[in-house]
mmCIF file of C-alpha atoms and ligand atoms in Angstrom:
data_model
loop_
_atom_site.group_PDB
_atom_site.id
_atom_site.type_symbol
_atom_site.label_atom_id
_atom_site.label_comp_id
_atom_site.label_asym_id
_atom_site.label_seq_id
_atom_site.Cartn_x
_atom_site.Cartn_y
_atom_site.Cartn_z
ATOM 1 C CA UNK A 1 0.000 0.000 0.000
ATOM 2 C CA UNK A 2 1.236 2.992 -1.278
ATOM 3 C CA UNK A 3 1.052 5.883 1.483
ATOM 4 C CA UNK A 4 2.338 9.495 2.135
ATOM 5 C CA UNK A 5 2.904 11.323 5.270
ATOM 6 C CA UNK A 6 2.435 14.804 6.551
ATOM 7 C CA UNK A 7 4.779 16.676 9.472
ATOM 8 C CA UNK A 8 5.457 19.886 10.601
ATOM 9 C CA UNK A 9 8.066 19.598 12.787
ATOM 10 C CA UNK A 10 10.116 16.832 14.924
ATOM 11 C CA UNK A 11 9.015 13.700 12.936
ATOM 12 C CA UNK A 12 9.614 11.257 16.004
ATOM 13 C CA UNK A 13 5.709 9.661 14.652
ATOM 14 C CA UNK A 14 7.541 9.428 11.244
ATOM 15 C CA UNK A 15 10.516 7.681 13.197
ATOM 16 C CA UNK A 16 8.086 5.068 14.785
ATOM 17 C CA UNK A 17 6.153 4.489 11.522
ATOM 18 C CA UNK A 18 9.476 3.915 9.434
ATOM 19 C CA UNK A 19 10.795 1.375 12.750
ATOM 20 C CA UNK A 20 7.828 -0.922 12.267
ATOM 21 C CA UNK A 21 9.398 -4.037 10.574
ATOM 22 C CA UNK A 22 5.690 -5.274 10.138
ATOM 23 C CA UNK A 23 4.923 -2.113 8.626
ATOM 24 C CA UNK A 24 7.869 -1.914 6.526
ATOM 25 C CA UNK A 25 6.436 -5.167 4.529
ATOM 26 C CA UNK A 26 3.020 -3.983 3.857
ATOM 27 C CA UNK A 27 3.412 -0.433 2.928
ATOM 28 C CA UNK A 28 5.494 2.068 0.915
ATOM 29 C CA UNK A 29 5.856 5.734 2.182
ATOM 30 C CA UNK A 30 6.400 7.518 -1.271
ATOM 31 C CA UNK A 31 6.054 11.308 -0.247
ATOM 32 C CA UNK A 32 6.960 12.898 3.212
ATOM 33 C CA UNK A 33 4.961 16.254 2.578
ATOM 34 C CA UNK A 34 5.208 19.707 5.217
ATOM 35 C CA UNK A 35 4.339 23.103 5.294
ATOM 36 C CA UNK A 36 7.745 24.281 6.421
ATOM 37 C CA UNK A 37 10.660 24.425 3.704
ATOM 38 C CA UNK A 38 12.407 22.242 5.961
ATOM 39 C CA UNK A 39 12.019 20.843 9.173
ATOM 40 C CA UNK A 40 13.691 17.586 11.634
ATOM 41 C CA UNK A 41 10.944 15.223 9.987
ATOM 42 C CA UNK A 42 12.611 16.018 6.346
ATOM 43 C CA UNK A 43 15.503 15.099 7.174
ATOM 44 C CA UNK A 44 14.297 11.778 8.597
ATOM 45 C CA UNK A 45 12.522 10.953 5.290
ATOM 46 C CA UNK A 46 15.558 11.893 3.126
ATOM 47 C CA UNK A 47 18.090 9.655 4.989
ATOM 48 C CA UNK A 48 15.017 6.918 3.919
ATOM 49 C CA UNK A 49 15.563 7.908 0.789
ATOM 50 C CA UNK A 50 12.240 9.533 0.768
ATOM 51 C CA UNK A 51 11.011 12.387 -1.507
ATOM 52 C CA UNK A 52 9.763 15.116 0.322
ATOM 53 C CA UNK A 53 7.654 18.608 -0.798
ATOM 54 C CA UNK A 54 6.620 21.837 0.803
ATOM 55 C CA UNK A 55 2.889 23.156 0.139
ATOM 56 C CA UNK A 56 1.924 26.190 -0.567
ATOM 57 C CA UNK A 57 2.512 28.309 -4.122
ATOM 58 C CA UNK A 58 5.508 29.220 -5.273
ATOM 59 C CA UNK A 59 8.806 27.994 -7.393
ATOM 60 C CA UNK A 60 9.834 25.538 -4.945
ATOM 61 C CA UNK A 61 6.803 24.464 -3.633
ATOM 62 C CA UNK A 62 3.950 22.339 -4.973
ATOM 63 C CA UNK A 63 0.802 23.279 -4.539
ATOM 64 C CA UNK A 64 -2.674 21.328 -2.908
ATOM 65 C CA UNK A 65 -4.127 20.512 -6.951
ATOM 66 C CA UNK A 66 -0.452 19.119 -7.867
ATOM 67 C CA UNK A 67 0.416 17.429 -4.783
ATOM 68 C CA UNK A 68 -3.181 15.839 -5.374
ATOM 69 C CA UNK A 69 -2.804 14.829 -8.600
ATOM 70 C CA UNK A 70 0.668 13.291 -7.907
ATOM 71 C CA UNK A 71 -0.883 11.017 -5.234
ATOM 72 C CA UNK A 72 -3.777 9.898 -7.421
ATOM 73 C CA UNK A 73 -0.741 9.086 -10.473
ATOM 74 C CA UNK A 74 1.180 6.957 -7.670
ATOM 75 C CA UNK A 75 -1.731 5.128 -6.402
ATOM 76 C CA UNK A 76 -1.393 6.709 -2.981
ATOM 77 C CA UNK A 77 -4.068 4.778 -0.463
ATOM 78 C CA UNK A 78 -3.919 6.500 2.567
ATOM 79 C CA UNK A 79 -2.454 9.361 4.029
ATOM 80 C CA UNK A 80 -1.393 10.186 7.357
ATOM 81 C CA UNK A 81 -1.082 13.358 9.447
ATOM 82 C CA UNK A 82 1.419 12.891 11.630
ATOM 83 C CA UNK A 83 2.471 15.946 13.772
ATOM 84 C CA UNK A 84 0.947 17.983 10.688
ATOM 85 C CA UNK A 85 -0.417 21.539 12.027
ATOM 86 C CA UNK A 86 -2.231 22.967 8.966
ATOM 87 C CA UNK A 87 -5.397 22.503 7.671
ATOM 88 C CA UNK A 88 -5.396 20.116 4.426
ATOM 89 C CA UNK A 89 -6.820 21.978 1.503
ATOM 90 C CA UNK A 90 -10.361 20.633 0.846
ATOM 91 C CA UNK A 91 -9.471 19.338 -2.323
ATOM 92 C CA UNK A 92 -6.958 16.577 -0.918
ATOM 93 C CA UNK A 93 -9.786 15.931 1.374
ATOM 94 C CA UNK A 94 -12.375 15.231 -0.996
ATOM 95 C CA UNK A 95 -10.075 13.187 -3.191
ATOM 96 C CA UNK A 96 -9.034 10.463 -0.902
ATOM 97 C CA UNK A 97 -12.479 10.511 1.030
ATOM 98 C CA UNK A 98 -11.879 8.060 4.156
ATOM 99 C CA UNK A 99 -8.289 7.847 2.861
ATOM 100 C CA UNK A 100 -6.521 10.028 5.339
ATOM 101 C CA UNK A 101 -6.054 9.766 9.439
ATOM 102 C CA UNK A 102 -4.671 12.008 11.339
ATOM 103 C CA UNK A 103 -2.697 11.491 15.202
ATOM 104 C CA UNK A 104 -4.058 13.821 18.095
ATOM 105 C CA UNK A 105 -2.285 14.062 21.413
ATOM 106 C CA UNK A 106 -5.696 13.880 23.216
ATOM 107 C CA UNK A 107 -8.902 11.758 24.207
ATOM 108 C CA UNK A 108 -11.141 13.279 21.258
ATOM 109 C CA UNK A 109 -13.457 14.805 21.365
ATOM 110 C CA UNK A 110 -11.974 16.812 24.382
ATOM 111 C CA UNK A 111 -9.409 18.975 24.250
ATOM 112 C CA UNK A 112 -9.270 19.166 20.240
ATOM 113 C CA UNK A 113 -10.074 21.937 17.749
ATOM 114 C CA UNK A 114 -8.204 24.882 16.483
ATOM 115 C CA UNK A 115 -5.580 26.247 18.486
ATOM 116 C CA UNK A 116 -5.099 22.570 20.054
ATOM 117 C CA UNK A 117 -1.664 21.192 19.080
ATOM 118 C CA UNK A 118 1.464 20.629 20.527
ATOM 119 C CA UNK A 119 1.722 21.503 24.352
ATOM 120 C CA UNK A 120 -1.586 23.789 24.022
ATOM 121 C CA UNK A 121 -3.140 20.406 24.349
ATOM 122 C CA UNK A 122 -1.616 19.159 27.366
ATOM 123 C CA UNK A 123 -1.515 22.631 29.168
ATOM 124 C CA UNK A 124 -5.188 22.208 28.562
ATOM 125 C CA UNK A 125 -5.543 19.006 29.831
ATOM 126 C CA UNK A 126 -3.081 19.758 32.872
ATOM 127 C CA UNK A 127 -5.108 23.021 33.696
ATOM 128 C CA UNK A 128 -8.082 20.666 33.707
ATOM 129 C CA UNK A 129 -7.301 18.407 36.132
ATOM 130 C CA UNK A 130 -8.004 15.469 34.351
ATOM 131 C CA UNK A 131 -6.672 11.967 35.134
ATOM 132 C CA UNK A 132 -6.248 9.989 31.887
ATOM 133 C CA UNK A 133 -4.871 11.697 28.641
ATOM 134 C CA UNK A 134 -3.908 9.636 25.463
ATOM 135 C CA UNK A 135 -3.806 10.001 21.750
ATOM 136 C CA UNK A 136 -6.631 9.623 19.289
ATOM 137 C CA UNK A 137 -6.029 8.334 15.570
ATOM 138 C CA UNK A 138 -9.263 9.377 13.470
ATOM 139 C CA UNK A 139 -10.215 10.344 10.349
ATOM 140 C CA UNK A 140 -10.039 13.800 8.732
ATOM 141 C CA UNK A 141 -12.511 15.768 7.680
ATOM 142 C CA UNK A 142 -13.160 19.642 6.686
ATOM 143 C CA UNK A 143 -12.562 20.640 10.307
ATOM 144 C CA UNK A 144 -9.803 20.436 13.223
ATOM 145 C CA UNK A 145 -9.830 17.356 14.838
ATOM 146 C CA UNK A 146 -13.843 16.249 14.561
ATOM 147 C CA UNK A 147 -13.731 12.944 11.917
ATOM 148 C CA UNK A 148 -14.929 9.871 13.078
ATOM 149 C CA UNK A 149 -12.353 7.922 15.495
ATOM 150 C CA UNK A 150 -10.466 4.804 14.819
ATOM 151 C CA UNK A 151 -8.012 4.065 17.549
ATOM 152 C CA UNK A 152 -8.017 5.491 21.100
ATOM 153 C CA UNK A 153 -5.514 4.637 24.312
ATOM 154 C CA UNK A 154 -5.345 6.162 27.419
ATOM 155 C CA UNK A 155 -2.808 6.877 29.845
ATOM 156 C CA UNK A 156 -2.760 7.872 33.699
ATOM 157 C CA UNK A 157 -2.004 11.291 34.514
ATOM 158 C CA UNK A 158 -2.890 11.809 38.360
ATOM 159 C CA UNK A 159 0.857 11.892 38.896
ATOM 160 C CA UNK A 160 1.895 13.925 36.003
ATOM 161 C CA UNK A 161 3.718 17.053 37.278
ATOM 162 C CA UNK A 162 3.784 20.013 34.406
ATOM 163 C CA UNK A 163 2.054 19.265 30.483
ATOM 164 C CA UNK A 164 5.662 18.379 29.480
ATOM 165 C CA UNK A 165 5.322 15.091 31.279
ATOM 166 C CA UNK A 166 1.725 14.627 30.276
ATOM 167 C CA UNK A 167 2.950 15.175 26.447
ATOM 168 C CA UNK A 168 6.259 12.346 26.980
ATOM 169 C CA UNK A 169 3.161 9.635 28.448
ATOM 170 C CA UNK A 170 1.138 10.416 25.221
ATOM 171 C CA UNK A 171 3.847 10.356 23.014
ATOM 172 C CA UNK A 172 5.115 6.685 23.764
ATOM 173 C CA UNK A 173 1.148 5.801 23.047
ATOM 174 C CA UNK A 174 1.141 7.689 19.427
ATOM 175 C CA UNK A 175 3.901 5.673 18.578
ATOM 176 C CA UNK A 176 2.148 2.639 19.437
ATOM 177 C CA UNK A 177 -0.945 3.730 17.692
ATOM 178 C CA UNK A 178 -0.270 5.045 14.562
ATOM 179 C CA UNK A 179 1.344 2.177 13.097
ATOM 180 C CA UNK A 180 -1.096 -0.108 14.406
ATOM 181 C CA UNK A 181 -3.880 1.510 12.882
ATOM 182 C CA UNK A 182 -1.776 1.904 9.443
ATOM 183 C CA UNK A 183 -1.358 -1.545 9.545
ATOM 184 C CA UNK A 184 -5.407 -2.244 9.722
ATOM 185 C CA UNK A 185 -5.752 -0.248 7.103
ATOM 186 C CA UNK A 186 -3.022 -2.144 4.536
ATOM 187 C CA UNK A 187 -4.399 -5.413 5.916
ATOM 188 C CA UNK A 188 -7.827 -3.816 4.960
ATOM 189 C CA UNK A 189 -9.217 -4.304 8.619
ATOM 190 C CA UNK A 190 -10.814 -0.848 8.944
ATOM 191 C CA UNK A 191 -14.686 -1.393 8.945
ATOM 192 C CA UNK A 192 -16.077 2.159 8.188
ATOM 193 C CA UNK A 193 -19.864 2.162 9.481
ATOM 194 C CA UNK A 194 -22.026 5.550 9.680
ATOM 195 C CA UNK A 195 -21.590 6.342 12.985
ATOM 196 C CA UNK A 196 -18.510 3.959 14.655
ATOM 197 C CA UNK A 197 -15.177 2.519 12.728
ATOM 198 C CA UNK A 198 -14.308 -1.109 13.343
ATOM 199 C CA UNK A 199 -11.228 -2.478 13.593
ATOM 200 C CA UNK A 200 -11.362 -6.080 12.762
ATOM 201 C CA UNK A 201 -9.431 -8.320 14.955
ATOM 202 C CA UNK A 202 -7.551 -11.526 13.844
HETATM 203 C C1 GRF B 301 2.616 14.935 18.263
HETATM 204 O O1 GRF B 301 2.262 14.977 19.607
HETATM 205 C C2 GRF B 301 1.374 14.991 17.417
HETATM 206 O O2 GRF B 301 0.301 14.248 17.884
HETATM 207 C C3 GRF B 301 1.104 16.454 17.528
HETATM 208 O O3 GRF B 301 2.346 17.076 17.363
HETATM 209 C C4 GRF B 301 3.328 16.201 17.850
HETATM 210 C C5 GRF B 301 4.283 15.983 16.722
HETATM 211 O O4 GRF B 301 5.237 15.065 17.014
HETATM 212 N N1 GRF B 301 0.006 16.932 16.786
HETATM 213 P P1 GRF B 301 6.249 14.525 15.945
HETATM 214 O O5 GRF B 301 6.554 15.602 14.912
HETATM 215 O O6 GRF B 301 5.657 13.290 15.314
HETATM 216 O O7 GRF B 301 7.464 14.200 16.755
#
């Protein structure tokens, strides 16, 4: 399965995706694509011998309408948003319809939306005095955060001490959850329904 990836910054999701020696059977990653001109996640993908692009308009960027029609010529069948901070142009949205997840730092539907990334989310959830966090892998639609969800885990927070520890628990569980659910989808195990998403076991 042919896939591409989105970032904005670090890339340590990226890291964990490309690790996965069950992934590494079952899928391809043939475009690492940001909105930054460069960033740590780029340099991840090219030392993978990845191609990567910037969005946006100008010489050495591609734009949404390219970048789209470059997926649909490489038989791209899912992509991911991994760490990616911008809103996906509509029409990449409505060309791979149920074709594209995305990794939140947070129990969706709390603590989601615009403005929530990075440690915005886990000051919020610190400030709130919640006891679990976790990450949510779901799919995109038109808005921040609100597609249906695929893959939830939680961790305990009671003893978490600032949102920088609260963002190191949900990490480890991103890592864990991204390429599991990347994995259902390749092994076509993701049951789409109108209101809930299956993932079919073994
Ligand atoms: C992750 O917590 C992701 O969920 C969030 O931004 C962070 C990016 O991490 N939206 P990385 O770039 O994958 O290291």
């Amino acid at each position: 399965m042919n896939i591409a990836i989105f970032v904005s910054g670090r890339g340590s999701n990226l890291q964990a995706i490309l690790n996965d020696s069950e992934l590494k059977q079952i899928i391809s990653i043939i475009a690492v694509v940001s909105d930054k001109i460069d960033c740590k996640a780029f340099e991840i993908a090219r030392k993978s011998g990845i191609e990567t692009y910037t969005i946006g308009d100008g010489d050495t960027k591609i734009n949404a309408e390219q970048l789209t029609k470059k997926f649909l010529d490489l038989d791209v069948s899912l992509i991911v948003l991994a760490g990616y901070l911008k809103l996906i142009p509509d029409v990449l949205i409505k060309s791979f319809p149920n074709k594209m997840i995305n990794i939140h730092p947070a129990l969706l539907p709390s603590f989601g939306g615009k403005g929530m990334y990075g440690i915005n989310v886990h000051k919020a959830v610190f400030d709130s005095s919640a006891k679990v966090s976790g990450a949510t892998v779901h799919l995109v639609d038109s808005t921040y955060d609100t597609g249906k969800i695929i893959a939830q885990q939680c961790v305990d927070i009671s003893d978490a001490s600032s949102p920088e520890e609260i963002a190191e628990r949900v990490l480890k569980i991103e890592h864990k959850i991204l390429p599991e659910v990347i994995k259902a989808f390749a092994l076509k195990k993701i049951k789409i329904g109108s209101n809930r998403i299956e993932i079919i076991k073994e």
